[in-house]
Structure formats: structure tokens, C-alpha cells
Amino acid sequence: MLGLAADRLRADMNRLLAFLFHQGILDEQFLQLQQLQDESSPNFVSEVVNIYFHESEKLLRSLRSLLMDREFSDYNKMGIHLNQFMGSSSSIGANRIRNVCVAFRAASEQNNRAGCLRALELLEHEYCFLKNKLHELFQIEQQRVLAAGVRYPMQNI
Amino acid sequence: MARDGGVTWRRTEKIDRFNLSATDTAEEVHVLAVDDSLVDRKVIERLLRISSCKVTAVDSGIRALQFLGLDEEKNSNGFNDLKVDLIITDYCMPGMTGYELLKKVKESSVFREIPVVIMSSENVLARIDRCLEEGAEDFIVKPVKLSDVKRIKDYTTREFRVGEEERTRKGTNKRKQRDSFDLSSSSPPSILSSSPVLSSSSSPESQSPSPSPPSIPSASSAPSSPSPIDSPTRRVKTTSSE
């Protein structure tokens, strides 16, 4: 019975991944990360993604505090944060987030504060969405591993 | 068979081909990875380890120089004790950029033989040119993939390095030679696949890139090793000058 649960969970995972790829939320770099996960590094993807979340939240806070400052003018500094965010997003395959960063950077290069604010809101939204979906993915994966690992006593004979 | 060092090396080299390790002592390739982004360091470390490389990852050019022992006035002991076989560095870093690190390495009599590969999330021709002219072995547009790592490992083989030395000694244009060498290798380097403009031997700095395919890639297909088909994705990020 639990074998079926593991299969069902795997199907759920694949469905979620297919959705994320189809929507362009993730790209093939995420698959590359999955390929780097094996018995010697069984939690590689979630480890990298968690570092990404941690760093991204810092960057988002910095970006927001820069823009909220009424006397804000340091577009250069904002550009640096954006480059970092863009880089790490592309490294984990967070395609849509990276694309929003590109648009955000364009607004920043034009010193377009309103455009930057809009881009930041979009970025925060995309980030939240991705974080939720990836948490969901990792949860399903955890359950699947547990379900696949359970054995009935009889099978051990 | 004579038992001199030359023959031993050849035998080792044959074994190495199967082991995928590529030094003349048949030890693991030791790569020094430099990137200020923790996410990228984690990924590059894993890519290298899974490719059977020993990795030392640092977060800045200064630390890289410290590790090599190059940060003091002159390299004190004059040896590559740590046996670094390859340096892979991000271009954009606070403090010392990857380009500045490249220059420092190439200026050092002890370390200039070590192949240096530059990584960047920006596909900028002027930047690529500058790095290659300063002696970079290759320029990888991020995100770095397993196929990129497999390719750059080849730069540490003794065969390649001997060839490099001869080409450098002859004083031939680095990029031209690189291109003709790379065409004969098994997998295309990132430069050729990312920017076809670069494959012509002498292009002016201000040359604009070939017309790029429409917009930013959204949904994507399954991953594959780099091929010309990959290039549209890379080419999209190209800007004509820095």
C-alpha cells in the first residue's frame, strides 16, 4: 500500500515540476541541480535553495529599504543588489525571478523610481510564489522518501 | 620498454583518460574556485566534486591570492605548493574583480601557467575579449553546467598545457589559436556556442552581435550538453559593449 503512496507522491512531484517548468518559473538549470544530487549529497537541492532563500530575503529587504528612503538616489547600489539577485536566481534556475530582475535593472538604469517600485513589488510577489512552490516540492519529496522507505516486516525475511 | 619518466608519464596518461583525472601525477585535479556568491560557490563546488576534482572555494580575489601565497610583496617561496591546477573565478566581485585576479595570476612567474577560467552572468563581448587577451583560458556564461566543468577539466591536461606553451612562445594571437584548437576538441567551448561573432579571427571591439532571437526564454526543454542549439538562450543576454 505504501508503495502506492510513494508512486502517487512521485506523480505529484512530477506534476508540480512540470507546472513550474511550463510556466517558466523554473528553467533547465534547476534540472541541472537535481542531477547533482545523489547518495553522497542527498539534500543538495534543498540546501542550495535554502541558501538562495536566505540571501534573496536579505536582498529584497535591502532593495525595499533603498526605495522606501525618500532621499533615495543610489541607483548604483541598487544595481549591485540586483546583479547579485540575478546571478543567484539564474544559478538555481529561478527563471521568472531573473527576468523580473532584468526589467528592474533597466528601470534602475533609467533612474526611474516608479518603475523600480513596480518591479520590486513584482519581484516580491514572484519570490513568494516560488518559495511556496519549492517548499511544497520539498515536502512532497520528503514524504515520498519516507513512504518509499517503509517496509512491512514480512518483506525483511 | 624503457623505464624513464617519459614512458611512465605516457602510461599514466592512458590510465588518466579512464579516471578522468588529468594531471601528470594521476592525482585529483585541484581547482581554486572564486565567487562572492554563496549560492554560486555551493553549486560550483558540487559541480567540481562530482567531476572528481578537489575544490578550494573562496569568496574573494584577495582570499584567492592569500591562498596561493601571492598577496605579499612577491611570492615568497616560489613554488605552487598547493598544486592548484585550475582557477575558476567570477568576473563581478566587490573589491578585486575576476579580471584583476586574472592579471595578478598571469603576472606571477610561479602561477601564470595555471589556466584561469572566468565566469560571468553577463555575455558581454568586450569583457570576454579583454579576459581572453589577458590570458584567460575560457569564459563561461553563467549558470555553469556540468558540461562546462567537464570541458574546463581538459585545460589541466599536460598535453593541452604543452600545446599552450608552444603557442604562447610562438606569440600567435591567443584568440585565433584558441578557436582553431577548440574546433578540433570534442565539445564546443562556451564562447563559440554563446557568441558566434567571436569565431571570426579579427573583429573590432564595437562590433554588434548578430541578430538575437525574440525575447527572454520562458518555458524550456530538457537539459542537454551545450550545442549550437543552446546558443539562442545565451545570445539573448548579449550586449554590444560594456
Coordinates of C-alpha atoms in Angstrom, one line a residue:
Chain A
M1 CA 0.0 0.0 0.0
L2 CA 2.7 2.4 1.0
G3 CA 4.5 1.6 -2.3
L4 CA 1.5 3.1 -4.0
A5 CA 1.7 6.2 -1.8
A6 CA 5.3 6.7 -2.9
D7 CA 4.2 6.4 -6.5
R8 CA 1.4 8.8 -6.0
L9 CA 3.7 11.3 -4.3
R10 CA 6.2 11.0 -7.1
A11 CA 3.5 11.7 -9.6
D12 CA 2.5 14.8 -7.5
M13 CA 6.1 15.9 -7.6
N14 CA 6.4 15.5 -11.3
R15 CA 3.1 17.3 -11.9
L16 CA 4.3 20.2 -9.8
L17 CA 7.7 20.3 -11.6
A18 CA 6.0 20.2 -15.0
F19 CA 3.8 23.1 -14.0
L20 CA 6.8 25.1 -12.8
F21 CA 8.7 24.5 -16.0
H22 CA 5.8 25.1 -18.2
Q23 CA 5.1 28.4 -16.6
G24 CA 8.7 29.4 -17.0
I25 CA 9.1 29.8 -13.2
L26 CA 12.0 27.3 -13.3
D27 CA 14.3 26.5 -16.2
E28 CA 16.7 23.7 -17.0
Q29 CA 19.3 24.9 -14.5
F30 CA 17.0 23.5 -11.8
L31 CA 17.2 20.2 -13.5
Q32 CA 21.0 20.5 -13.5
L33 CA 20.9 21.0 -9.7
Q34 CA 18.8 17.8 -9.4
Q35 CA 21.3 15.9 -11.4
L36 CA 23.9 17.0 -8.9
Q37 CA 22.0 15.3 -6.1
D38 CA 22.9 11.7 -5.2
E39 CA 23.6 9.4 -2.3
S40 CA 26.8 11.3 -1.5
S41 CA 24.9 14.6 -1.4
P42 CA 21.2 13.6 -0.9
N43 CA 19.9 17.1 0.1
F44 CA 21.9 19.2 -2.3
V45 CA 19.0 20.9 -4.0
S46 CA 17.2 21.9 -0.8
E47 CA 20.5 23.1 0.7
V48 CA 21.3 25.3 -2.2
V49 CA 17.7 26.5 -2.4
N50 CA 17.6 27.4 1.3
I51 CA 20.8 29.4 0.9
Y52 CA 19.2 31.1 -2.0
F53 CA 16.1 31.9 0.0
H54 CA 18.2 33.3 2.9
E55 CA 20.2 35.5 0.6
S56 CA 17.2 36.6 -1.5
E57 CA 15.3 37.8 1.5
K58 CA 18.3 39.9 2.6
L59 CA 18.5 41.4 -0.9
L60 CA 14.8 42.1 -1.1
R61 CA 14.9 43.8 2.3
S62 CA 17.8 46.0 1.1
L63 CA 16.1 46.8 -2.1
R64 CA 12.9 47.8 -0.3
S65 CA 14.7 49.9 2.3
L66 CA 16.6 51.7 -0.5
L67 CA 13.5 52.5 -2.4
M68 CA 11.5 53.5 0.6
D69 CA 14.0 56.1 1.6
R70 CA 12.6 59.4 0.5
E71 CA 16.0 60.7 -0.3
F72 CA 17.0 57.7 -2.3
S73 CA 19.4 58.3 -5.2
D74 CA 21.9 55.4 -5.1
Y75 CA 20.8 53.6 -8.2
N76 CA 24.3 52.2 -8.4
K77 CA 23.9 50.4 -5.1
M78 CA 20.6 49.1 -6.2
G79 CA 22.2 47.8 -9.4
I80 CA 24.7 45.8 -7.4
H81 CA 22.0 44.2 -5.3
L82 CA 20.1 43.4 -8.5
N83 CA 23.1 41.8 -10.1
Q84 CA 23.6 39.6 -7.1
F85 CA 19.9 38.6 -7.1
M86 CA 20.0 38.0 -10.8
G87 CA 23.1 35.8 -10.6
S88 CA 21.9 33.6 -7.8
S89 CA 18.5 33.3 -9.3
S90 CA 19.9 32.1 -12.6
S91 CA 22.2 29.7 -10.7
I92 CA 19.3 27.8 -9.3
G93 CA 17.1 28.1 -12.3
A94 CA 14.6 30.7 -11.0
N95 CA 13.9 31.9 -14.5
R96 CA 11.0 34.3 -13.9
I97 CA 12.6 36.0 -11.0
R98 CA 15.7 36.5 -13.0
N99 CA 13.6 38.1 -15.8
V100 CA 12.0 40.5 -13.4
C101 CA 15.4 41.5 -12.2
V102 CA 16.4 42.3 -15.7
A103 CA 13.4 44.6 -16.1
F104 CA 14.1 46.0 -12.6
R105 CA 17.7 46.8 -13.6
A106 CA 16.5 48.5 -16.8
A107 CA 14.3 50.8 -14.7
S108 CA 17.1 51.4 -12.3
E109 CA 19.5 52.4 -15.1
Q110 CA 17.0 55.0 -16.2
N111 CA 16.7 56.3 -12.7
N112 CA 13.0 55.5 -12.9
R113 CA 11.9 55.3 -9.3
A114 CA 8.3 54.5 -10.0
G115 CA 9.3 51.7 -12.4
C116 CA 11.7 50.4 -9.8
L117 CA 8.9 50.3 -7.2
R118 CA 6.6 48.4 -9.6
A119 CA 9.4 46.0 -10.4
L120 CA 10.2 45.4 -6.7
E121 CA 6.5 44.6 -6.0
L122 CA 6.5 42.1 -8.8
L123 CA 9.8 40.7 -7.6
E124 CA 8.4 40.2 -4.1
H125 CA 5.4 38.5 -5.5
E126 CA 7.3 36.2 -7.7
Y127 CA 9.7 35.3 -4.9
C128 CA 6.8 34.5 -2.6
F129 CA 5.3 32.3 -5.2
L130 CA 8.5 30.4 -5.9
K131 CA 9.3 29.9 -2.3
N132 CA 5.8 28.4 -1.6
K133 CA 6.1 26.1 -4.6
L134 CA 9.5 24.9 -3.8
H135 CA 8.6 24.3 -0.1
E136 CA 5.7 22.3 -1.4
L137 CA 8.0 20.4 -3.7
F138 CA 10.5 19.6 -0.9
Q139 CA 7.6 18.5 1.4
I140 CA 6.3 16.0 -1.2
E141 CA 9.8 14.8 -1.8
Q142 CA 10.3 14.2 2.0
Q143 CA 7.0 12.3 2.2
R144 CA 7.9 10.3 -0.9
V145 CA 11.2 9.3 0.6
L146 CA 9.6 8.2 3.8
A147 CA 6.8 6.3 2.0
A148 CA 9.3 4.6 -0.2
G149 CA 11.5 3.6 2.8
V150 CA 8.9 1.9 4.9
R151 CA 8.8 -1.9 4.7
Y152 CA 6.4 -4.4 6.0
P153 CA 8.0 -6.8 8.5
M154 CA 7.3 -9.8 6.2
Q155 CA 9.4 -8.3 3.4
N156 CA 12.5 -8.4 5.6
I157 CA 12.5 -12.2 5.7
Chain B
M1 CA 60.1 -0.7 -22.7
A2 CA 62.5 1.8 -21.2
R3 CA 61.7 2.8 -17.7
D4 CA 62.4 6.5 -18.0
G5 CA 60.0 9.2 -16.8
G6 CA 58.6 9.9 -20.3
V7 CA 57.3 6.4 -20.8
T8 CA 55.9 6.3 -17.3
W9 CA 54.1 9.6 -18.0
R10 CA 52.5 8.2 -21.1
R11 CA 51.3 5.1 -19.3
T12 CA 49.8 7.3 -16.6
E13 CA 48.2 9.5 -19.2
K14 CA 46.4 6.4 -20.6
I15 CA 45.1 5.5 -17.2
D16 CA 44.2 9.1 -16.6
R17 CA 41.9 9.1 -19.6
F18 CA 39.8 6.4 -17.9
N19 CA 40.0 8.0 -14.5
L20 CA 39.0 11.4 -15.9
S21 CA 41.7 12.9 -13.7
A22 CA 44.1 14.9 -15.7
T23 CA 47.4 15.7 -14.1
D24 CA 50.7 14.1 -14.9
T25 CA 50.9 12.7 -11.4
A26 CA 47.5 11.0 -11.7
E27 CA 46.2 12.8 -8.7
E28 CA 43.0 14.6 -8.4
V29 CA 42.7 18.0 -10.2
H30 CA 42.8 20.7 -7.7
V31 CA 40.6 23.7 -8.6
L32 CA 40.6 27.0 -6.8
A33 CA 37.0 28.5 -7.2
V34 CA 36.5 32.1 -6.5
D35 CA 33.0 33.6 -6.2
D36 CA 31.5 36.1 -3.8
S37 CA 28.0 34.5 -4.1
L38 CA 27.4 31.7 -1.6
V39 CA 24.8 30.1 -3.8
D40 CA 27.2 30.0 -6.7
R41 CA 30.1 28.7 -4.6
K42 CA 27.9 25.8 -3.4
V43 CA 27.0 25.0 -7.0
I44 CA 30.4 25.2 -8.5
E45 CA 31.9 23.2 -5.6
R46 CA 29.4 20.4 -6.2
L47 CA 29.9 20.5 -10.0
L48 CA 33.6 20.2 -9.5
R49 CA 33.4 17.5 -6.8
I50 CA 31.1 15.4 -8.8
S51 CA 33.6 15.7 -11.7
S52 CA 36.3 14.2 -9.4
C53 CA 38.1 17.4 -8.6
K54 CA 39.5 18.6 -5.4
V55 CA 38.0 22.0 -4.6
T56 CA 39.0 25.0 -2.6
A57 CA 36.3 27.7 -2.7
V58 CA 37.0 31.2 -1.6
D59 CA 34.8 34.3 -1.6
S60 CA 37.1 36.9 -3.0
G61 CA 40.1 37.6 -5.2
I62 CA 42.1 38.7 -2.1
R63 CA 41.5 35.4 -0.4
A64 CA 42.4 33.6 -3.6
L65 CA 45.7 35.4 -3.7
Q66 CA 46.2 34.7 0.0
F67 CA 45.6 31.0 -0.6
L68 CA 48.1 31.0 -3.4
G69 CA 50.6 32.9 -1.3
L70 CA 50.6 35.8 -3.8
D71 CA 49.3 38.5 -1.6
E72 CA 52.6 39.5 0.0
E73 CA 55.1 41.7 -2.0
K74 CA 56.4 38.8 -4.1
N75 CA 55.6 35.1 -3.9
S76 CA 57.9 34.1 -1.0
N77 CA 58.8 30.5 -1.7
G78 CA 58.4 30.5 -5.5
F79 CA 56.5 27.2 -5.6
N80 CA 53.0 26.1 -6.4
D81 CA 52.9 24.1 -3.2
L82 CA 49.2 23.7 -3.1
K83 CA 49.3 22.3 -6.6
V84 CA 46.5 24.4 -7.9
D85 CA 45.7 23.0 -11.4
L86 CA 43.0 25.4 -12.4
I87 CA 41.5 28.7 -11.2
I88 CA 37.9 29.4 -11.9
T89 CA 36.6 32.9 -10.9
D90 CA 33.6 35.0 -11.2
Y91 CA 34.1 38.3 -13.0
C92 CA 32.0 40.7 -11.0
M93 CA 33.1 40.7 -7.4
P94 CA 33.4 43.5 -4.9
G95 CA 37.0 44.6 -4.2
M96 CA 39.1 42.7 -6.7
T97 CA 37.3 41.7 -9.9
G98 CA 38.0 38.3 -11.6
Y99 CA 39.8 40.2 -14.3
E100 CA 42.1 41.8 -11.8
L101 CA 42.7 38.4 -10.2
L102 CA 43.5 37.0 -13.7
K103 CA 46.0 39.7 -14.3
K104 CA 47.7 39.1 -10.9
V105 CA 48.0 35.4 -11.6
K106 CA 49.3 35.9 -15.1
E107 CA 51.9 38.4 -13.8
S108 CA 53.3 35.8 -11.4
S109 CA 56.2 33.8 -12.7
V110 CA 55.1 30.9 -10.5
F111 CA 51.4 30.8 -11.2
R112 CA 51.0 32.1 -14.7
E113 CA 50.9 28.6 -16.1
I114 CA 47.8 27.8 -14.2
P115 CA 44.8 28.0 -16.5
V116 CA 42.3 30.6 -15.4
V117 CA 38.6 30.4 -16.4
I118 CA 36.3 33.4 -16.0
M119 CA 32.6 33.1 -15.2
S120 CA 30.1 35.8 -15.7
S121 CA 26.3 36.2 -15.8
E122 CA 26.8 38.8 -18.5
N123 CA 27.5 37.8 -22.0
V124 CA 29.5 41.0 -23.0
L125 CA 31.8 40.7 -25.9
A126 CA 34.2 43.4 -24.7
R127 CA 34.5 41.7 -21.4
I128 CA 35.1 38.3 -23.0
D129 CA 37.8 39.8 -25.3
R130 CA 39.6 41.6 -22.5
C131 CA 39.8 38.4 -20.4
L132 CA 41.0 36.2 -23.3
E133 CA 43.6 38.8 -24.2
E134 CA 44.8 38.8 -20.7
G135 CA 45.3 35.1 -20.9
A136 CA 42.1 33.5 -19.6
E137 CA 41.6 30.0 -20.9
D138 CA 37.9 30.3 -21.3
F139 CA 34.9 32.5 -20.4
I140 CA 31.8 30.7 -19.2
V141 CA 28.4 32.5 -19.2
K142 CA 26.6 31.5 -16.0
P143 CA 24.8 29.5 -14.9
V144 CA 27.6 26.9 -15.0
K145 CA 26.7 23.4 -16.0
L146 CA 28.3 20.0 -15.7
S147 CA 29.3 20.1 -19.3
D148 CA 31.2 23.3 -18.8
V149 CA 33.1 21.7 -15.9
K150 CA 33.9 18.6 -17.9
R151 CA 35.3 20.9 -20.7
I152 CA 37.5 23.0 -18.4
K153 CA 39.0 20.0 -16.8
D154 CA 40.6 19.3 -20.1
Y155 CA 42.6 22.5 -19.7
T156 CA 44.6 20.9 -16.9
T157 CA 45.9 18.0 -19.0
R158 CA 49.6 18.2 -19.6
E159 CA 49.0 17.7 -23.4
F160 CA 47.0 20.8 -23.6
R161 CA 49.4 22.8 -21.5
V162 CA 52.4 21.8 -23.6
G163 CA 50.4 22.9 -26.6
E164 CA 49.5 26.2 -24.9
E165 CA 53.1 26.9 -24.1
E166 CA 54.2 26.4 -27.6
R167 CA 51.5 28.6 -29.0
T168 CA 52.4 31.3 -26.4
R169 CA 56.1 31.0 -27.3
K170 CA 55.3 31.5 -30.9
G171 CA 53.5 34.6 -30.0
T172 CA 50.4 33.9 -32.0
N173 CA 47.2 35.7 -31.4
K174 CA 45.6 33.9 -28.5
R175 CA 42.0 34.0 -29.6
K176 CA 42.7 32.8 -33.1
Q177 CA 44.7 29.9 -31.8
R178 CA 42.0 29.1 -29.2
D179 CA 39.4 29.0 -31.9
S180 CA 41.3 26.6 -34.1
F181 CA 42.2 24.4 -31.2
D182 CA 38.7 24.3 -29.9
L183 CA 37.2 23.3 -33.2
S184 CA 39.0 20.1 -33.0
S185 CA 38.0 19.3 -29.5
S186 CA 35.1 17.1 -28.7
S187 CA 32.7 19.6 -27.1
P188 CA 32.3 23.2 -28.2
P189 CA 33.6 25.8 -25.7
S190 CA 31.1 28.2 -24.2
I191 CA 32.5 31.2 -26.2
L192 CA 31.7 29.6 -29.6
S193 CA 28.3 28.4 -28.6
S194 CA 27.4 31.6 -26.8
S195 CA 28.6 34.1 -29.3
P196 CA 29.1 33.1 -32.9
V197 CA 30.6 36.6 -33.7
L198 CA 33.7 35.7 -31.7
S199 CA 34.6 32.9 -34.0
S200 CA 35.9 35.3 -36.7
S201 CA 39.6 36.0 -36.2
S202 CA 39.7 39.7 -36.0
S203 CA 36.6 41.6 -35.0
P204 CA 36.6 45.2 -33.9
E205 CA 35.6 45.8 -30.3
S206 CA 32.5 47.7 -31.2
Q207 CA 31.1 45.1 -33.5
S208 CA 27.5 44.5 -32.6
P209 CA 26.2 40.9 -32.1
S210 CA 24.3 39.0 -34.7
P211 CA 20.5 39.5 -34.5
S212 CA 19.2 37.7 -31.5
P213 CA 16.1 35.6 -31.4
P214 CA 13.0 37.1 -29.9
S215 CA 12.7 37.9 -26.1
I216 CA 13.5 36.1 -23.0
P217 CA 13.2 32.4 -22.9
S218 CA 10.2 31.3 -20.7
A219 CA 9.4 27.6 -20.7
S220 CA 12.3 25.5 -21.6
S221 CA 13.0 22.0 -22.8
A222 CA 15.0 19.3 -21.0
P223 CA 18.7 20.0 -20.4
S224 CA 21.4 18.8 -22.7
S225 CA 25.1 19.4 -23.1
P226 CA 26.0 22.6 -24.9
S227 CA 25.4 22.7 -28.6
P228 CA 24.7 25.4 -31.1
I229 CA 21.0 24.9 -30.2
D230 CA 21.8 26.2 -26.8
S231 CA 23.2 29.4 -28.1
P232 CA 19.9 31.4 -28.6
T233 CA 19.4 31.3 -24.9
R234 CA 22.9 32.6 -24.3
R235 CA 22.9 35.1 -27.1
V236 CA 19.8 36.8 -25.7
K237 CA 21.9 38.2 -22.9
T238 CA 24.5 39.7 -25.3
T239 CA 25.0 43.4 -25.2
S240 CA 27.3 45.1 -27.7
S241 CA 29.6 46.9 -25.3
E242 CA 30.1 47.4 -21.6

